[in-house]
Structures are given as C-alpha cells and as structure tokens.
mmCIF file with all atom_site columns, C-alpha atoms in Angstrom:
data_model
loop_
_atom_site.group_PDB
_atom_site.id
_atom_site.type_symbol
_atom_site.label_atom_id
_atom_site.label_alt_id
_atom_site.label_comp_id
_atom_site.label_asym_id
_atom_site.label_entity_id
_atom_site.label_seq_id
_atom_site.pdbx_PDB_ins_code
_atom_site.Cartn_x
_atom_site.Cartn_y
_atom_site.Cartn_z
_atom_site.occupancy
_atom_site.B_iso_or_equiv
_atom_site.pdbx_formal_charge
_atom_site.auth_seq_id
_atom_site.auth_comp_id
_atom_site.auth_asym_id
_atom_site.auth_atom_id
_atom_site.pdbx_PDB_model_num
ATOM 1   C CA . UNK U 1 1   ? -45.517 16.678 39.640 1.00 0.00 ? 1   UNK U CA 1
ATOM 2   C CA . UNK U 1 2   ? -47.323 18.819 37.057 1.00 0.00 ? 2   UNK U CA 1
ATOM 3   C CA . UNK U 1 3   ? -47.097 16.044 34.451 1.00 0.00 ? 3   UNK U CA 1
ATOM 4   C CA . UNK U 1 4   ? -48.854 13.663 36.841 1.00 0.00 ? 4   UNK U CA 1
ATOM 5   C CA . UNK U 1 5   ? -51.555 16.295 37.399 1.00 0.00 ? 5   UNK U CA 1
ATOM 6   C CA . UNK U 1 6   ? -52.017 16.652 33.625 1.00 0.00 ? 6   UNK U CA 1
ATOM 7   C CA . UNK U 1 7   ? -52.403 12.892 33.241 1.00 0.00 ? 7   UNK U CA 1
ATOM 8   C CA . UNK U 1 8   ? -54.853 12.729 36.166 1.00 0.00 ? 8   UNK U CA 1
ATOM 9   C CA . UNK U 1 9   ? -56.850 15.606 34.676 1.00 0.00 ? 9   UNK U CA 1
ATOM 10  C CA . UNK U 1 10  ? -56.981 13.872 31.288 1.00 0.00 ? 10  UNK U CA 1
ATOM 11  C CA . UNK U 1 11  ? -58.154 10.634 32.920 1.00 0.00 ? 11  UNK U CA 1
ATOM 12  C CA . UNK U 1 12  ? -60.828 12.541 34.857 1.00 0.00 ? 12  UNK U CA 1
ATOM 13  C CA . UNK U 1 13  ? -62.051 14.320 31.702 1.00 0.00 ? 13  UNK U CA 1
ATOM 14  C CA . UNK U 1 14  ? -62.295 10.986 29.882 1.00 0.00 ? 14  UNK U CA 1
ATOM 15  C CA . UNK U 1 15  ? -64.159 9.453  32.829 1.00 0.00 ? 15  UNK U CA 1
ATOM 16  C CA . UNK U 1 16  ? -66.579 12.390 32.980 1.00 0.00 ? 16  UNK U CA 1
ATOM 17  C CA . UNK U 1 17  ? -67.251 12.130 29.237 1.00 0.00 ? 17  UNK U CA 1
ATOM 18  C CA . UNK U 1 18  ? -67.985 8.400  29.519 1.00 0.00 ? 18  UNK U CA 1
ATOM 19  C CA . UNK U 1 19  ? -70.295 8.958  32.487 1.00 0.00 ? 19  UNK U CA 1
ATOM 20  C CA . UNK U 1 20  ? -72.133 11.680 30.561 1.00 0.00 ? 20  UNK U CA 1
ATOM 21  C CA . UNK U 1 21  ? -72.600 9.301  27.620 1.00 0.00 ? 21  UNK U CA 1
ATOM 22  C CA . UNK U 1 22  ? -73.868 6.698  30.092 1.00 0.00 ? 22  UNK U CA 1
ATOM 23  C CA . UNK U 1 23  ? -76.352 9.218  31.478 1.00 0.00 ? 23  UNK U CA 1
ATOM 24  C CA . UNK U 1 24  ? -77.719 9.862  28.007 1.00 0.00 ? 24  UNK U CA 1
ATOM 25  C CA . UNK U 1 25  ? -78.112 6.109  27.445 1.00 0.00 ? 25  UNK U CA 1
ATOM 26  C CA . UNK U 1 26  ? -79.872 5.662  30.801 1.00 0.00 ? 26  UNK U CA 1
ATOM 27  C CA . UNK U 1 27  ? -82.176 8.543  29.917 1.00 0.00 ? 27  UNK U CA 1
ATOM 28  C CA . UNK U 1 28  ? -82.984 6.945  26.555 1.00 0.00 ? 28  UNK U CA 1
ATOM 29  C CA . UNK U 1 29  ? -83.620 3.582  28.223 1.00 0.00 ? 29  UNK U CA 1
ATOM 30  C CA . UNK U 1 30  ? -85.860 5.252  30.797 1.00 0.00 ? 30  UNK U CA 1
ATOM 31  C CA . UNK U 1 31  ? -87.866 6.997  28.068 1.00 0.00 ? 31  UNK U CA 1
ATOM 32  C CA . UNK U 1 32  ? -88.211 3.729  26.121 1.00 0.00 ? 32  UNK U CA 1
ATOM 33  C CA . UNK U 1 33  ? -89.293 1.839  29.233 1.00 0.00 ? 33  UNK U CA 1
ATOM 34  C CA . UNK U 1 34  ? -91.774 4.534  30.260 1.00 0.00 ? 34  UNK U CA 1
ATOM 35  C CA . UNK U 1 35  ? -93.480 5.220  26.927 1.00 0.00 ? 35  UNK U CA 1
ATOM 36  C CA . UNK U 1 36  ? -93.064 1.984  24.963 1.00 0.00 ? 36  UNK U CA 1
ATOM 37  C CA . UNK U 1 37  ? -93.011 -0.738 27.606 1.00 0.00 ? 37  UNK U CA 1
ATOM 38  C CA . UNK U 1 38  ? -95.125 1.265  30.078 1.00 0.00 ? 38  UNK U CA 1
ATOM 39  C CA . UNK U 1 39  ? -92.686 0.457  32.888 1.00 0.00 ? 39  UNK U CA 1
ATOM 40  C CA . UNK U 1 40  ? -92.007 3.337  35.233 1.00 0.00 ? 40  UNK U CA 1
ATOM 41  C CA . UNK U 1 41  ? -88.484 3.327  36.711 1.00 0.00 ? 41  UNK U CA 1
ATOM 42  C CA . UNK U 1 42  ? -88.874 6.024  39.341 1.00 0.00 ? 42  UNK U CA 1
ATOM 43  C CA . UNK U 1 43  ? -85.339 5.788  40.685 1.00 0.00 ? 43  UNK U CA 1
ATOM 44  C CA . UNK U 1 44  ? -83.812 6.646  37.298 1.00 0.00 ? 44  UNK U CA 1
ATOM 45  C CA . UNK U 1 45  ? -84.579 10.356 37.571 1.00 0.00 ? 45  UNK U CA 1
ATOM 46  C CA . UNK U 1 46  ? -83.186 10.631 41.101 1.00 0.00 ? 46  UNK U CA 1
ATOM 47  C CA . UNK U 1 47  ? -80.042 8.697  40.196 1.00 0.00 ? 47  UNK U CA 1
ATOM 48  C CA . UNK U 1 48  ? -79.514 10.856 37.099 1.00 0.00 ? 48  UNK U CA 1
ATOM 49  C CA . UNK U 1 49  ? -79.769 14.037 39.166 1.00 0.00 ? 49  UNK U CA 1
ATOM 50  C CA . UNK U 1 50  ? -77.207 12.719 41.663 1.00 0.00 ? 50  UNK U CA 1
ATOM 51  C CA . UNK U 1 51  ? -74.824 11.784 38.858 1.00 0.00 ? 51  UNK U CA 1
ATOM 52  C CA . UNK U 1 52  ? -75.243 15.132 37.068 1.00 0.00 ? 52  UNK U CA 1
ATOM 53  C CA . UNK U 1 53  ? -74.478 16.996 40.282 1.00 0.00 ? 53  UNK U CA 1
ATOM 54  C CA . UNK U 1 54  ? -71.414 14.796 40.735 1.00 0.00 ? 54  UNK U CA 1
ATOM 55  C CA . UNK U 1 55  ? -70.311 15.539 37.171 1.00 0.00 ? 55  UNK U CA 1
ATOM 56  C CA . UNK U 1 56  ? -70.609 19.252 37.848 1.00 0.00 ? 56  UNK U CA 1
ATOM 57  C CA . UNK U 1 57  ? -68.458 19.124 40.971 1.00 0.00 ? 57  UNK U CA 1
ATOM 58  C CA . UNK U 1 58  ? -65.876 16.814 39.389 1.00 0.00 ? 58  UNK U CA 1
ATOM 59  C CA . UNK U 1 59  ? -65.797 19.109 36.362 1.00 0.00 ? 59  UNK U CA 1
ATOM 60  C CA . UNK U 1 60  ? -64.957 21.989 38.693 1.00 0.00 ? 60  UNK U CA 1
ATOM 61  C CA . UNK U 1 61  ? -61.786 20.124 39.662 1.00 0.00 ? 61  UNK U CA 1
ATOM 62  C CA . UNK U 1 62  ? -60.768 19.881 36.005 1.00 0.00 ? 62  UNK U CA 1
ATOM 63  C CA . UNK U 1 63  ? -61.526 23.554 35.381 1.00 0.00 ? 63  UNK U CA 1
ATOM 64  C CA . UNK U 1 64  ? -59.534 24.596 38.444 1.00 0.00 ? 64  UNK U CA 1
ATOM 65  C CA . UNK U 1 65  ? -56.578 22.377 37.568 1.00 0.00 ? 65  UNK U CA 1
ATOM 66  C CA . UNK U 1 66  ? -56.484 23.834 34.049 1.00 0.00 ? 66  UNK U CA 1
ATOM 67  C CA . UNK U 1 67  ? -56.999 27.386 35.369 1.00 0.00 ? 67  UNK U CA 1
ATOM 68  C CA . UNK U 1 68  ? -60.120 27.798 33.261 1.00 0.00 ? 68  UNK U CA 1
ATOM 69  C CA . UNK U 1 69  ? -62.272 29.312 35.987 1.00 0.00 ? 69  UNK U CA 1
ATOM 70  C CA . UNK U 1 70  ? -63.972 32.646 35.527 1.00 0.00 ? 70  UNK U CA 1
ATOM 71  C CA . UNK U 1 71  ? -62.166 35.514 37.179 1.00 0.00 ? 71  UNK U CA 1
ATOM 72  C CA . UNK U 1 72  ? -62.468 39.247 37.294 1.00 0.00 ? 72  UNK U CA 1
ATOM 73  C CA . UNK U 1 73  ? -59.136 40.283 35.819 1.00 0.00 ? 73  UNK U CA 1
ATOM 74  C CA . UNK U 1 74  ? -59.591 44.039 35.805 1.00 0.00 ? 74  UNK U CA 1
ATOM 75  C CA . UNK U 1 75  ? -56.733 44.591 38.238 1.00 0.00 ? 75  UNK U CA 1
ATOM 76  C CA . UNK U 1 76  ? -54.359 42.108 36.655 1.00 0.00 ? 76  UNK U CA 1
ATOM 77  C CA . UNK U 1 77  ? -54.580 43.285 33.068 1.00 0.00 ? 77  UNK U CA 1
ATOM 78  C CA . UNK U 1 78  ? -53.557 46.882 33.670 1.00 0.00 ? 78  UNK U CA 1
ATOM 79  C CA . UNK U 1 79  ? -50.560 46.451 35.949 1.00 0.00 ? 79  UNK U CA 1
ATOM 80  C CA . UNK U 1 80  ? -47.011 45.214 35.999 1.00 0.00 ? 80  UNK U CA 1
ATOM 81  C CA . UNK U 1 81  ? -46.251 41.480 35.818 1.00 0.00 ? 81  UNK U CA 1
ATOM 82  C CA . UNK U 1 82  ? -45.022 41.526 39.418 1.00 0.00 ? 82  UNK U CA 1
ATOM 83  C CA . UNK U 1 83  ? -48.415 42.817 40.575 1.00 0.00 ? 83  UNK U CA 1
ATOM 84  C CA . UNK U 1 84  ? -50.136 40.144 38.480 1.00 0.00 ? 84  UNK U CA 1
ATOM 85  C CA . UNK U 1 85  ? -48.059 37.525 40.268 1.00 0.00 ? 85  UNK U CA 1
ATOM 86  C CA . UNK U 1 86  ? -49.016 39.019 43.629 1.00 0.00 ? 86  UNK U CA 1
ATOM 87  C CA . UNK U 1 87  ? -52.693 38.978 42.634 1.00 0.00 ? 87  UNK U CA 1
ATOM 88  C CA . UNK U 1 88  ? -52.254 35.308 41.663 1.00 0.00 ? 88  UNK U CA 1
ATOM 89  C CA . UNK U 1 89  ? -50.935 34.576 45.155 1.00 0.00 ? 89  UNK U CA 1
ATOM 90  C CA . UNK U 1 90  ? -53.895 36.388 46.725 1.00 0.00 ? 90  UNK U CA 1
ATOM 91  C CA . UNK U 1 91  ? -56.331 34.560 44.426 1.00 0.00 ? 91  UNK U CA 1
ATOM 92  C CA . UNK U 1 92  ? -54.895 31.148 45.313 1.00 0.00 ? 92  UNK U CA 1
ATOM 93  C CA . UNK U 1 93  ? -54.902 31.994 49.018 1.00 0.00 ? 93  UNK U CA 1
ATOM 94  C CA . UNK U 1 94  ? -58.513 33.182 49.041 1.00 0.00 ? 94  UNK U CA 1
ATOM 95  C CA . UNK U 1 95  ? -59.579 30.160 46.987 1.00 0.00 ? 95  UNK U CA 1
ATOM 96  C CA . UNK U 1 96  ? -57.843 27.796 49.429 1.00 0.00 ? 96  UNK U CA 1
ATOM 97  C CA . UNK U 1 97  ? -59.506 29.495 52.402 1.00 0.00 ? 97  UNK U CA 1
ATOM 98  C CA . UNK U 1 98  ? -63.008 29.516 50.909 1.00 0.00 ? 98  UNK U CA 1
ATOM 99  C CA . UNK U 1 99  ? -62.811 25.934 49.643 1.00 0.00 ? 99  UNK U CA 1
ATOM 100 C CA . UNK U 1 100 ? -61.334 24.789 52.961 1.00 0.00 ? 100 UNK U CA 1
ATOM 101 C CA . UNK U 1 101 ? -64.223 26.504 54.763 1.00 0.00 ? 101 UNK U CA 1
ATOM 102 C CA . UNK U 1 102 ? -66.715 24.580 52.606 1.00 0.00 ? 102 UNK U CA 1
ATOM 103 C CA . UNK U 1 103 ? -64.888 21.287 53.285 1.00 0.00 ? 103 UNK U CA 1
ATOM 104 C CA . UNK U 1 104 ? -64.942 21.906 57.027 1.00 0.00 ? 104 UNK U CA 1
ATOM 105 C CA . UNK U 1 105 ? -68.668 22.604 57.159 1.00 0.00 ? 105 UNK U CA 1
ATOM 106 C CA . UNK U 1 106 ? -69.715 20.001 54.594 1.00 0.00 ? 106 UNK U CA 1
ATOM 107 C CA . UNK U 1 107 ? -67.838 17.341 56.573 1.00 0.00 ? 107 UNK U CA 1
ATOM 108 C CA . UNK U 1 108 ? -70.047 17.954 59.601 1.00 0.00 ? 108 UNK U CA 1
ATOM 109 C CA . UNK U 1 109 ? -73.179 17.920 57.443 1.00 0.00 ? 109 UNK U CA 1
ATOM 110 C CA . UNK U 1 110 ? -72.008 14.699 55.797 1.00 0.00 ? 110 UNK U CA 1
ATOM 111 C CA . UNK U 1 111 ? -71.401 13.138 59.222 1.00 0.00 ? 111 UNK U CA 1
ATOM 112 C CA . UNK U 1 112 ? -74.961 13.991 60.290 1.00 0.00 ? 112 UNK U CA 1
ATOM 113 C CA . UNK U 1 113 ? -76.484 12.576 57.106 1.00 0.00 ? 113 UNK U CA 1
ATOM 114 C CA . UNK U 1 114 ? -74.441 9.394  57.559 1.00 0.00 ? 114 UNK U CA 1
ATOM 115 C CA . UNK U 1 115 ? -75.400 8.968  61.228 1.00 0.00 ? 115 UNK U CA 1
ATOM 116 C CA . UNK U 1 116 ? -79.100 9.519  60.456 1.00 0.00 ? 116 UNK U CA 1
ATOM 117 C CA . UNK U 1 117 ? -79.030 6.809  57.788 1.00 0.00 ? 117 UNK U CA 1
ATOM 118 C CA . UNK U 1 118 ? -80.986 9.020  55.402 1.00 0.00 ? 118 UNK U CA 1
ATOM 119 C CA . UNK U 1 119 ? -81.817 7.446  52.028 1.00 0.00 ? 119 UNK U CA 1
ATOM 120 C CA . UNK U 1 120 ? -83.049 8.752  48.683 1.00 0.00 ? 120 UNK U CA 1
ATOM 121 C CA . UNK U 1 121 ? -86.816 8.869  48.264 1.00 0.00 ? 121 UNK U CA 1
ATOM 122 C CA . UNK U 1 122 ? -87.162 6.676  45.180 1.00 0.00 ? 122 UNK U CA 1
ATOM 123 C CA . UNK U 1 123 ? -83.728 5.115  44.738 1.00 0.00 ? 123 UNK U CA 1
ATOM 124 C CA . UNK U 1 124 ? -82.971 4.153  48.327 1.00 0.00 ? 124 UNK U CA 1
ATOM 125 C CA . UNK U 1 125 ? -79.378 5.318  47.852 1.00 0.00 ? 125 UNK U CA 1
ATOM 126 C CA . UNK U 1 126 ? -77.751 6.276  51.164 1.00 0.00 ? 126 UNK U CA 1
ATOM 127 C CA . UNK U 1 127 ? -77.692 10.073 50.985 1.00 0.00 ? 127 UNK U CA 1
ATOM 128 C CA . UNK U 1 128 ? -74.176 10.303 52.372 1.00 0.00 ? 128 UNK U CA 1
ATOM 129 C CA . UNK U 1 129 ? -72.927 9.004  49.016 1.00 0.00 ? 129 UNK U CA 1
ATOM 130 C CA . UNK U 1 130 ? -74.163 11.880 46.807 1.00 0.00 ? 130 UNK U CA 1
ATOM 131 C CA . UNK U 1 131 ? -73.483 14.419 49.570 1.00 0.00 ? 131 UNK U CA 1
ATOM 132 C CA . UNK U 1 132 ? -69.898 13.181 49.898 1.00 0.00 ? 132 UNK U CA 1
ATOM 133 C CA . UNK U 1 133 ? -69.218 14.496 46.399 1.00 0.00 ? 133 UNK U CA 1
ATOM 134 C CA . UNK U 1 134 ? -69.333 18.062 47.732 1.00 0.00 ? 134 UNK U CA 1
ATOM 135 C CA . UNK U 1 135 ? -66.835 17.312 50.498 1.00 0.00 ? 135 UNK U CA 1
ATOM 136 C CA . UNK U 1 136 ? -64.468 15.322 48.280 1.00 0.00 ? 136 UNK U CA 1
ATOM 137 C CA . UNK U 1 137 ? -64.527 17.787 45.390 1.00 0.00 ? 137 UNK U CA 1
ATOM 138 C CA . UNK U 1 138 ? -64.028 20.832 47.591 1.00 0.00 ? 138 UNK U CA 1
ATOM 139 C CA . UNK U 1 139 ? -61.179 19.008 49.341 1.00 0.00 ? 139 UNK U CA 1
ATOM 140 C CA . UNK U 1 140 ? -59.585 18.511 45.916 1.00 0.00 ? 140 UNK U CA 1
ATOM 141 C CA . UNK U 1 141 ? -60.197 22.163 45.029 1.00 0.00 ? 141 UNK U CA 1
ATOM 142 C CA . UNK U 1 142 ? -58.557 23.158 48.323 1.00 0.00 ? 142 UNK U CA 1
ATOM 143 C CA . UNK U 1 143 ? -55.557 20.952 47.550 1.00 0.00 ? 143 UNK U CA 1
ATOM 144 C CA . UNK U 1 144 ? -55.219 22.422 44.052 1.00 0.00 ? 144 UNK U CA 1
ATOM 145 C CA . UNK U 1 145 ? -55.430 25.965 45.445 1.00 0.00 ? 145 UNK U CA 1
ATOM 146 C CA . UNK U 1 146 ? -52.810 25.220 48.123 1.00 0.00 ? 146 UNK U CA 1
ATOM 147 C CA . UNK U 1 147 ? -50.463 23.721 45.514 1.00 0.00 ? 147 UNK U CA 1
ATOM 148 C CA . UNK U 1 148 ? -50.949 26.774 43.285 1.00 0.00 ? 148 UNK U CA 1
ATOM 149 C CA . UNK U 1 149 ? -50.348 29.060 46.259 1.00 0.00 ? 149 UNK U CA 1
ATOM 150 C CA . UNK U 1 150 ? -47.119 27.269 47.191 1.00 0.00 ? 150 UNK U CA 1
ATOM 151 C CA . UNK U 1 151 ? -45.917 27.322 43.586 1.00 0.00 ? 151 UNK U CA 1
ATOM 152 C CA . UNK U 1 152 ? -46.722 31.010 43.155 1.00 0.00 ? 152 UNK U CA 1
ATOM 153 C CA . UNK U 1 153 ? -45.069 31.986 46.439 1.00 0.00 ? 153 UNK U CA 1
ATOM 154 C CA . UNK U 1 154 ? -41.998 29.896 45.589 1.00 0.00 ? 154 UNK U CA 1
ATOM 155 C CA . UNK U 1 155 ? -41.634 31.443 42.132 1.00 0.00 ? 155 UNK U CA 1
ATOM 156 C CA . UNK U 1 156 ? -42.584 35.009 43.108 1.00 0.00 ? 156 UNK U CA 1
ATOM 157 C CA . UNK U 1 157 ? -39.817 37.386 42.090 1.00 0.00 ? 157 UNK U CA 1
ATOM 158 C CA . UNK U 1 158 ? -38.265 34.968 39.595 1.00 0.00 ? 158 UNK U CA 1
ATOM 159 C CA . UNK U 1 159 ? -38.622 35.306 35.831 1.00 0.00 ? 159 UNK U CA 1
ATOM 160 C CA . UNK U 1 160 ? -41.448 32.688 35.716 1.00 0.00 ? 160 UNK U CA 1
ATOM 161 C CA . UNK U 1 161 ? -43.253 34.169 38.711 1.00 0.00 ? 161 UNK U CA 1
ATOM 162 C CA . UNK U 1 162 ? -42.584 37.714 37.472 1.00 0.00 ? 162 UNK U CA 1
#
C-alpha cells in the first residue's frame, strides 16, 4: 500500500511541476499580449489565481504524505521513543479530526455555491470548481491522517512503532 502511495505522490509532484511551468508560460503569454499586442485578457489573472490556490492545496497533500509538514516537536525530542509514538498517534488523530471538520463544513459551502450557480467575475468559471479544491484536498488530507493513525495504532508497542 505504501509503495502505491509513493508512486501516486511522485505522479502528483510531477503534475504540479508541469502545471506550475504552464502557469509561467500563461503569464508570459499574457504579458506579451497585454504590452506588445495591446490585447487585454482579463480572465488570465483570475484563472492563474485559481490554479495557484489549487497548486497550494494539492501541494499540501504531497507534504502530508511525505510527513514534511511543520510541527512543534518540543515534546517528542526529549522523551522516550514510546512517548514519541504516542504523540504521533495523537498528532494523526487531531489532524484527522481537524481536516474532517473542514471537509464537513466546506462541503455545505460548496453545495451552496453550486446551487447558486455563481461564476467568476472575468473568467465565467463556475465557482464550485475552484472551491471544490478545498473540499477534495482536505478529504485527501483526512484520509492520509486516518491511514497514519491506523498504522501508528497498529504498530504501537512494536519495535517499529516503539
């Protein structure tokens, strides 16, 4: 299972890098069109903001999967390995609860935006599309946290789980 997660993470990182390169190219094209051709593509800025926000949330999935998130490790670095493992269980549990809370509430917000038919000001993009990134990414973060929690509980007290 962890090998599949590593492959999925690598694919996501590659995808994010390609999208970021695409954003730079769109930005260059927009600058060229605006200042050389004197064509103003208003939707480009709005679309770029939506994509950058999406990149940020998708990047959070990668960081969480690779356990690269920032954490306050003052308690864990001064105590026994068994206590570190217990703190890891607590961390995963709290993360799952908080991310699940965000999913729950963002789903209702997303439903309202969808039912209202709200669209972007200059791009005309249905606003449920960029807003769905929050719900989807936090759902993935919740899933990752639950999987970490289950793994840490299952291995607690063993040599690997300290």
